[in-house]
Amino acid sequence: MPAEAVDVVVIGMGPGGEDLATRLAHAGLNVIGVDGRLVGGECPYYACVPTKAMVRAAGALAEARRVGELAGSAVVTPDWAPVAERIRDEITDNWDDTAAVVKFEKAGGHFVRGWGRISAPGEVTVATSDGDRVFRASRGIVLNPGTSPQVPSLPGLAETPYWTNREAVAVTEVPESLIVMGGGPVGVEFAQVFSRFGAKVTVIASHLVPQNEPEAGELLAKVFESEGIAVRSGHGTAVSHDGSQFTVELDSGDPVRAQQLLIATGRRIDLSALGIGAVGLDESARSITVDERLRAAPGVWAIGDVVGHGAFTHMSMYHSRIAAGDILGDSDETAEYHAVSHVTFTDPEIGGVGMTEAQARKAGLNVRTGFTELPNSTRGWLHKTGNAGFIKLVEDADRGILVGATSVGPDGGEVLAVLTLAVHAKVPTSVFRRMIFAYPTFHRAVEAALDALSAS
């Protein structure tokens, strides 16, 4: 079939791909955006955005339940209906991306619904419902395929009606009981949300939020225990479903039973489906290696999750700006990863940036740490109930700069901002100590952590 001549083809219209394709279209290029799923990707429909609406609603319930310790009395009656309605009508438009497609095409882009793969250098073939379409891209191809839920190959699991994040976001009723397999951000956020809406929740995980400092997982486990969320260590070995209840067999003890099972054990990507072997890239790899301008091969860029520097929307958007600037030739910005930040939206929020203490030591740095518990700060003490948290700083003592930090507590992700700036800009800790921290704020606890750093 004859190939259609275009400037750029973007395979995968998740947040970064959509942003990059729109930037190029605004610049006057003939851009084809390709995706077999929804324009906008996982984030606005099944992840970041709808789940934070769930977190917000669950947080409102938690605060109402704290009234008795602070301000009198309140009767709290959870109701999932307004949450489900908001997700369906306000946030996802009933999982319809028409508005996103129209916005992209108004910017000058062209959208093709289907699955794209590189079929030859400079060529993309898209499998659509009407058959294949072939595009010849004179300026380049951008790969932004995103990821899918990683489902473990446990005996019996495939035959059961388990959830991933996609099904959990769309539920209209909260289950009476829930098993969450996985202790990462997705698992712990859903666990706390559904627990606060009345589900009896058990989390199966060796560690909670393992990408963070161990103190964060230990604190979250204590909070979960106080809220009635059970945490079982070990791994599942088999799963069954009798029509009304799941049973998960464990290698560490008695089985766990519940009405519903949520699998939150990570994300995966199939590089072979992208056809990257056609441009000399390894289809068996776990990620695509790129240079500092996101170039993967001549005329090919890769951005977002597939690059392997963090499966975050903000990472994909960061890559988008750099790759677009390189394609257009109007920017010399290059990617840096020494200050990558991330937040888990549990209560307390868990924010981290840069290296953990263990990572810094593994890198051979001369490490000093500073630690302070949030309840010991004036704002933490005033906050009283629901004030669990801490600040931890990781310093390269030889250079006198922070290389990592963790902020846990109410609005922990917001407090993280000043720490992210310090790590990113490599602000000397001697200068950071001379900052005036407003009183009484949560972020003033950073000053106490700096004092602890000096004493270590």
C-alpha positions as semicolon CSV with decimal commas, in nm:
position;residue;x (nm);y (nm);z (nm)
1;M;0,000;0,000;0,000
2;P;0,124;0,354;-0,064
3;A;0,277;0,532;0,233
4;E;0,144;0,869;0,348
5;A;0,413;1,135;0,379
6;V;0,421;1,322;0,712
7;D;0,677;1,501;0,926
8;V;0,648;1,315;1,258
9;V;0,460;1,013;1,390
10;V;0,403;0,987;1,766
11;I;0,323;0,632;1,878
12;G;0,141;0,656;2,210
13;M;-0,067;0,958;2,305
14;G;-0,031;0,943;2,681
15;P;0,044;1,272;2,863
16;G;0,393;1,316;2,715
17;G;0,304;1,197;2,366
18;E;-0,004;1,418;2,352
19;D;0,196;1,717;2,476
20;L;0,484;1,657;2,234
21;A;0,256;1,601;1,935
22;T;0,065;1,919;2,018
23;R;0,389;2,120;2,050
24;L;0,504;2,000;1,708
25;A;0,165;2,067;1,551
26;H;0,163;2,420;1,692
27;A;0,506;2,465;1,531
28;G;0,353;2,385;1,191
29;L;0,469;2,026;1,143
30;N;0,245;1,759;0,991
31;V;0,206;1,532;1,293
32;I;0,028;1,199;1,325
33;G;-0,068;1,091;1,676
34;V;-0,134;0,718;1,713
35;D;-0,297;0,527;1,997
36;G;-0,517;0,222;2,030
37;R;-0,643;0,342;2,366
38;L;-0,755;0,682;2,494
39;V;-0,578;1,007;2,411
40;G;-0,427;1,125;2,737
41;G;-0,320;0,776;2,839
42;E;-0,354;0,604;3,174
43;C;-0,320;0,915;3,390
44;P;-0,647;1,104;3,325
45;Y;-0,867;0,796;3,291
46;Y;-0,735;0,518;3,514
47;A;-0,458;0,653;3,734
48;C;-0,332;0,989;3,861
49;V;-0,641;1,203;3,816
50;P;-0,938;0,983;3,909
51;T;-0,749;0,816;4,192
52;K;-0,668;1,152;4,349
53;A;-1,041;1,232;4,343
54;M;-1,087;0,907;4,535
55;V;-0,809;1,006;4,777
56;R;-0,967;1,348;4,828
57;A;-1,304;1,193;4,913
58;A;-1,149;0,937;5,148
59;G;-0,948;1,215;5,313
60;A;-1,267;1,411;5,379
61;L;-1,410;1,109;5,560
62;A;-1,092;1,072;5,766
63;E;-1,097;1,439;5,869
64;A;-1,463;1,418;5,965
65;R;-1,382;1,122;6,188
66;R;-1,120;1,334;6,365
67;V;-1,372;1,598;6,468
68;G;-1,428;1,420;6,800
69;E;-1,064;1,479;6,899
70;L;-1,059;1,842;6,795
71;A;-1,395;2,016;6,769
72;G;-1,697;1,837;6,909
73;S;-1,876;1,553;6,737
74;A;-1,975;1,441;6,387
75;V;-2,163;1,150;6,235
76;V;-1,992;1,013;5,922
77;T;-2,179;0,800;5,670
78;P;-1,964;0,697;5,372
79;D;-2,131;0,701;5,031
80;W;-1,937;0,594;4,723
81;A;-2,204;0,714;4,477
82;P;-2,085;1,079;4,451
83;V;-1,725;0,961;4,407
84;A;-1,817;0,724;4,124
85;E;-2,036;0,990;3,966
86;R;-1,761;1,252;3,977
87;I;-1,508;1,014;3,823
88;R;-1,749;0,911;3,549
89;D;-1,900;1,250;3,463
90;E;-1,650;1,520;3,562
91;I;-1,313;1,353;3,530
92;T;-1,320;1,083;3,261
93;D;-1,628;1,188;3,061
94;N;-1,735;0,824;3,096
95;W;-1,395;0,715;2,963
96;D;-1,447;0,902;2,637
97;D;-1,152;1,089;2,484
98;T;-1,349;1,282;2,220
99;A;-1,263;1,617;2,378
100;A;-0,891;1,531;2,385
101;V;-0,894;1,420;2,021
102;V;-1,075;1,737;1,913
103;K;-0,830;1,954;2,108
104;F;-0,531;1,786;1,942
105;E;-0,676;1,817;1,595
106;K;-0,768;2,183;1,654
107;A;-0,399;2,235;1,730
108;G;-0,324;2,107;1,380
109;G;-0,245;1,742;1,450
110;H;-0,404;1,433;1,299
111;F;-0,511;1,142;1,517
112;V;-0,523;0,777;1,408
113;R;-0,687;0,521;1,635
114;G;-0,486;0,202;1,619
115;W;-0,165;0,026;1,717
116;G;0,153;0,163;1,564
117;R;0,485;-0,009;1,508
118;I;0,804;0,081;1,328
119;S;0,799;-0,126;1,010
120;A;1,119;0,017;0,856
121;P;1,354;0,307;0,930
122;G;1,142;0,622;0,906
123;E;0,823;0,420;0,854
124;V;0,531;0,344;1,084
125;T;0,250;0,098;1,012
126;V;-0,071;0,144;1,210
127;A;-0,317;-0,140;1,252
128;T;-0,662;0,023;1,255
129;S;-1,013;-0,120;1,254
130;D;-1,023;-0,043;0,880
131;G;-0,691;-0,206;0,801
132;D;-0,327;-0,099;0,801
133;R;-0,210;0,255;0,725
134;V;0,154;0,330;0,649
135;F;0,325;0,663;0,722
136;R;0,667;0,785;0,609
137;A;0,802;1,029;0,866
138;S;1,059;1,270;0,725
139;R;1,149;1,437;1,056
140;G;1,118;1,152;1,300
141;I;0,928;0,893;1,502
142;V;0,853;0,934;1,873
143;L;0,781;0,634;2,096
144;N;0,563;0,690;2,402
145;P;0,383;0,358;2,450
146;G;0,327;0,380;2,825
147;T;0,276;0,066;3,029
148;S;0,010;-0,188;3,123
149;P;-0,056;-0,359;3,456
150;Q;0,191;-0,637;3,532
151;V;-0,010;-0,941;3,638
152;P;0,185;-1,222;3,807
153;S;0,155;-1,571;3,663
154;L;0,005;-1,727;3,975
155;P;-0,179;-2,056;3,939
156;G;-0,552;-1,990;3,905
157;L;-0,532;-1,610;3,885
158;A;-0,609;-1,576;3,515
159;E;-0,940;-1,760;3,562
160;T;-1,066;-1,516;3,828
161;P;-1,241;-1,175;3,798
162;Y;-0,956;-0,984;3,962
163;W;-0,913;-0,607;3,934
164;T;-0,622;-0,398;3,817
165;N;-0,620;-0,020;3,862
166;R;-0,842;0,008;3,554
167;E;-1,131;-0,186;3,704
168;A;-1,083;-0,037;4,052
169;V;-1,118;0,319;3,925
170;A;-1,449;0,243;3,756
171;V;-1,626;0,066;4,043
172;T;-1,972;0,188;4,142
173;E;-1,980;0,004;4,476
174;V;-1,717;-0,056;4,742
175;P;-1,661;-0,426;4,813
176;E;-1,721;-0,557;5,164
177;S;-1,366;-0,689;5,173
178;L;-1,061;-0,647;4,952
179;I;-0,720;-0,806;4,908
180;V;-0,458;-0,577;4,759
181;M;-0,160;-0,760;4,615
182;G;0,132;-0,517;4,603
183;G;0,265;-0,247;4,836
184;G;0,365;0,017;4,584
185;P;0,190;0,354;4,535
186;V;-0,107;0,208;4,344
187;G;-0,169;-0,063;4,600
188;V;-0,143;0,148;4,915
189;E;-0,351;0,435;4,778
190;F;-0,638;0,206;4,680
191;A;-0,607;0,014;5,007
192;Q;-0,657;0,324;5,219
193;V;-0,931;0,467;4,999
194;F;-1,149;0,155;5,004
195;S;-1,081;0,098;5,374
196;R;-1,203;0,446;5,459
197;F;-1,519;0,375;5,263
198;G;-1,589;0,066;5,470
199;A;-1,408;-0,226;5,306
200;K;-1,211;-0,469;5,520
201;V;-0,871;-0,450;5,348
202;T;-0,567;-0,678;5,356
203;V;-0,246;-0,578;5,177
204;I;-0,006;-0,852;5,071
205;A;0,344;-0,707;5,040
206;S;0,691;-0,770;5,176
207;H;0,739;-0,395;5,216
208;L;0,518;-0,090;5,172
209;V;0,632;0,187;4,932
210;P;0,970;0,014;4,883
211;Q;1,103;0,282;4,647
212;N;1,115;0,521;4,944
213;E;1,322;0,534;5,260
214;P;1,239;0,232;5,481
215;E;1,113;0,469;5,754
216;A;0,829;0,570;5,521
217;G;0,705;0,215;5,476
218;E;0,738;0,144;5,848
219;L;0,533;0,453;5,937
220;L;0,267;0,377;5,678
221;A;0,234;0,023;5,815
222;K;0,168;0,168;6,162
223;V;-0,093;0,406;6,019
224;F;-0,257;0,121;5,831
225;E;-0,270;-0,085;6,150
226;S;-0,435;0,203;6,336
227;E;-0,696;0,227;6,060
228;G;-0,769;-0,145;6,057
229;I;-0,584;-0,227;5,735
230;A;-0,402;-0,559;5,767
231;V;-0,058;-0,600;5,610
232;R;0,058;-0,954;5,538
233;S;0,417;-1,012;5,435
234;G;0,518;-1,271;5,180
235;H;0,403;-1,359;4,833
236;G;0,094;-1,514;4,684
237;T;0,141;-1,867;4,551
238;A;-0,207;-1,942;4,409
239;V;-0,546;-1,775;4,364
240;S;-0,896;-1,916;4,342
241;H;-1,250;-1,777;4,321
242;D;-1,563;-1,969;4,421
243;G;-1,812;-1,733;4,258
244;S;-1,835;-1,494;4,552
245;Q;-1,499;-1,491;4,726
246;F;-1,128;-1,488;4,642
247;T;-0,875;-1,701;4,824
248;V;-0,506;-1,614;4,798
249;E;-0,263;-1,877;4,919
250;L;0,055;-1,735;5,074
251;D;0,408;-1,867;5,115
252;S;0,418;-1,708;5,461
253;G;0,116;-1,850;5,639
254;D;-0,258;-1,891;5,629
255;P;-0,451;-1,795;5,314
256;V;-0,635;-1,464;5,282
257;R;-0,998;-1,442;5,171
258;A;-1,203;-1,146;5,050
259;Q;-1,483;-1,049;4,816
260;Q;-1,249;-0,876;4,572
261;L;-0,883;-0,888;4,469
262;L;-0,680;-0,596;4,334
263;I;-0,354;-0,673;4,154
264;A;-0,107;-0,386;4,193
265;T;0,226;-0,557;4,135
266;G;0,386;-0,320;3,887
267;R;0,375;-0,226;3,521
268;R;0,499;-0,387;3,200
269;I;0,568;-0,301;2,838
270;D;0,606;-0,514;2,525
271;L;0,889;-0,359;2,323
272;S;0,855;-0,618;2,049
273;A;0,510;-0,481;1,965
274;L;0,674;-0,147;1,879
275;G;0,889;-0,299;1,606
276;I;1,201;-0,131;1,738
277;G;1,415;-0,410;1,597
278;A;1,364;-0,243;1,258
279;V;1,588;0,043;1,373
280;G;1,843;-0,176;1,548
281;L;1,708;-0,160;1,904
282;D;1,682;-0,456;2,139
283;E;1,322;-0,577;2,156
284;S;1,398;-0,805;2,452
285;A;1,519;-0,519;2,674
286;R;1,320;-0,386;2,971
287;S;1,343;-0,029;2,846
288;I;1,473;0,178;2,556
289;T;1,812;0,339;2,606
290;V;1,822;0,703;2,500
291;D;2,075;0,984;2,511
292;E;2,036;1,311;2,700
293;R;1,805;1,447;2,428
294;L;1,585;1,133;2,428
295;R;1,727;1,003;2,100
296;A;1,699;0,626;2,075
297;A;1,822;0,577;1,716
298;P;1,865;0,797;1,409
299;G;1,532;0,968;1,359
300;V;1,375;0,798;1,663
301;W;1,304;0,947;2,006
302;A;1,157;0,770;2,311
303;I;0,992;0,937;2,608
304;G;0,804;0,850;2,925
305;D;0,779;0,515;3,104
306;V;0,958;0,325;2,827
307;V;1,284;0,510;2,894
308;G;1,313;0,364;3,243
309;H;1,370;0,677;3,452
310;G;1,041;0,664;3,641
311;A;0,685;0,584;3,540
312;F;0,553;0,927;3,628
313;T;0,334;1,167;3,432
314;H;0,570;1,450;3,522
315;M;0,863;1,252;3,380
316;S;0,679;1,198;3,052
317;M;0,596;1,570;3,030
318;Y;0,958;1,660;3,109
319;H;1,078;1,431;2,831
320;S;0,821;1,578;2,593
321;R;0,965;1,928;2,626
322;I;1,321;1,810;2,568
323;A;1,242;1,584;2,271
324;A;1,021;1,845;2,106
325;G;1,295;2,103;2,140
326;D;1,544;1,863;1,983
327;I;1,315;1,776;1,691
328;L;1,243;2,143;1,625
329;G;1,604;2,245;1,680
330;D;1,505;2,535;1,903
331;S;1,638;2,412;2,239
332;D;1,956;2,258;2,373
333;E;1,798;2,134;2,699
334;T;1,916;1,791;2,807
335;A;1,766;1,545;3,054
336;E;1,896;1,527;3,411
337;Y;1,782;1,272;3,668
338;H;1,957;1,364;3,992
339;A;1,644;1,527;4,136
340;V;1,352;1,311;4,025
341;S;1,061;1,362;4,265
342;H;0,761;1,142;4,337
343;V;0,464;1,143;4,574
344;T;0,241;0,866;4,706
345;F;-0,095;1,013;4,800
346;T;-0,172;0,819;5,112
347;D;-0,249;0,983;5,444
348;P;0,020;1,074;5,537
349;E;0,150;1,177;5,196
350;I;0,491;1,034;5,114
351;G;0,718;1,247;4,898
352;G;1,071;1,168;4,791
353;V;1,335;1,327;4,569
354;G;1,678;1,218;4,452
355;M;1,861;0,936;4,629
356;T;1,762;0,743;4,937
357;E;2,027;0,693;5,203
358;A;2,090;0,338;5,078
359;Q;2,126;0,453;4,718
360;A;2,369;0,728;4,817
361;R;2,583;0,486;5,015
362;K;2,578;0,237;4,728
363;A;2,702;0,516;4,501
364;G;3,005;0,556;4,728
365;L;2,914;0,895;4,871
366;N;3,023;1,018;5,212
367;V;2,671;1,029;5,354
368;R;2,527;1,229;5,640
369;T;2,158;1,222;5,728
370;G;1,923;1,448;5,919
371;F;1,591;1,329;6,055
372;T;1,305;1,491;6,243
373;E;0,957;1,371;6,327
374;L;0,675;1,600;6,219
375;P;0,477;1,582;6,546
376;N;0,778;1,744;6,717
377;S;0,732;2,059;6,507
378;T;0,496;2,331;6,626
379;R;0,263;2,281;6,329
380;G;0,268;1,906;6,371
381;W;0,186;1,940;6,741
382;L;-0,097;2,185;6,665
383;H;-0,232;1,955;6,394
384;K;-0,262;1,682;6,660
385;T;-0,462;1,390;6,520
386;G;-0,345;1,279;6,177
387;N;-0,003;1,438;6,220
388;A;0,217;1,135;6,152
389;G;0,523;1,215;5,943
390;F;0,889;1,305;5,923
391;I;1,154;1,484;5,720
392;K;1,472;1,300;5,624
393;L;1,767;1,461;5,447
394;V;2,053;1,282;5,271
395;E;2,369;1,489;5,223
396;D;2,687;1,429;5,029
397;A;2,913;1,553;5,307
398;D;3,212;1,597;5,075
399;R;3,026;1,843;4,851
400;G;2,801;1,985;5,123
401;I;2,480;1,942;4,921
402;L;2,163;1,741;4,955
403;V;2,139;1,448;4,716
404;G;1,806;1,321;4,846
405;A;1,519;1,399;5,079
406;T;1,192;1,254;5,202
407;S;0,888;1,445;5,325
408;V;0,610;1,247;5,494
409;G;0,304;1,400;5,655
410;P;-0,005;1,610;5,588
411;D;0,069;1,784;5,255
412;G;0,400;1,599;5,245
413;G;0,408;1,630;4,867
414;E;0,381;2,007;4,889
415;V;0,654;2,034;5,153
416;L;0,869;1,830;4,913
417;A;0,884;2,127;4,674
418;V;1,149;2,319;4,865
419;L;1,355;2,002;4,906
420;T;1,328;1,924;4,535
421;L;1,458;2,271;4,456
422;A;1,752;2,224;4,691
423;V;1,847;1,888;4,540
424;H;1,794;2,001;4,181
425;A;1,990;2,328;4,214
426;K;2,256;2,166;4,436
427;V;2,208;2,437;4,696
428;P;2,486;2,415;4,957
429;T;2,341;2,302;5,288
430;S;2,523;2,595;5,449
431;V;2,310;2,828;5,236
432;F;1,993;2,625;5,293
433;R;2,041;2,661;5,670
434;R;2,034;3,039;5,637
435;M;1,685;3,034;5,485
436;I;1,399;3,190;5,682
437;F;1,134;2,919;5,727
438;A;0,788;3,064;5,798
439;Y;0,639;2,984;6,139
440;P;0,437;2,776;6,214
441;T;0,435;2,572;5,894
442;F;0,490;2,206;5,817
443;H;0,787;2,298;5,599
444;R;0,957;2,461;5,896
445;A;1,040;2,107;6,008
446;V;1,304;2,114;5,732
447;E;1,503;2,348;5,957
448;A;1,499;2,091;6,237
449;A;1,617;1,822;5,994
450;L;1,902;2,052;5,887
451;D;1,997;2,097;6,253
452;A;2,001;1,718;6,291
453;L;2,218;1,696;5,980
454;S;2,472;1,930;6,140
455;A;2,482;1,718;6,453
456;S;2,534;1,387;6,271
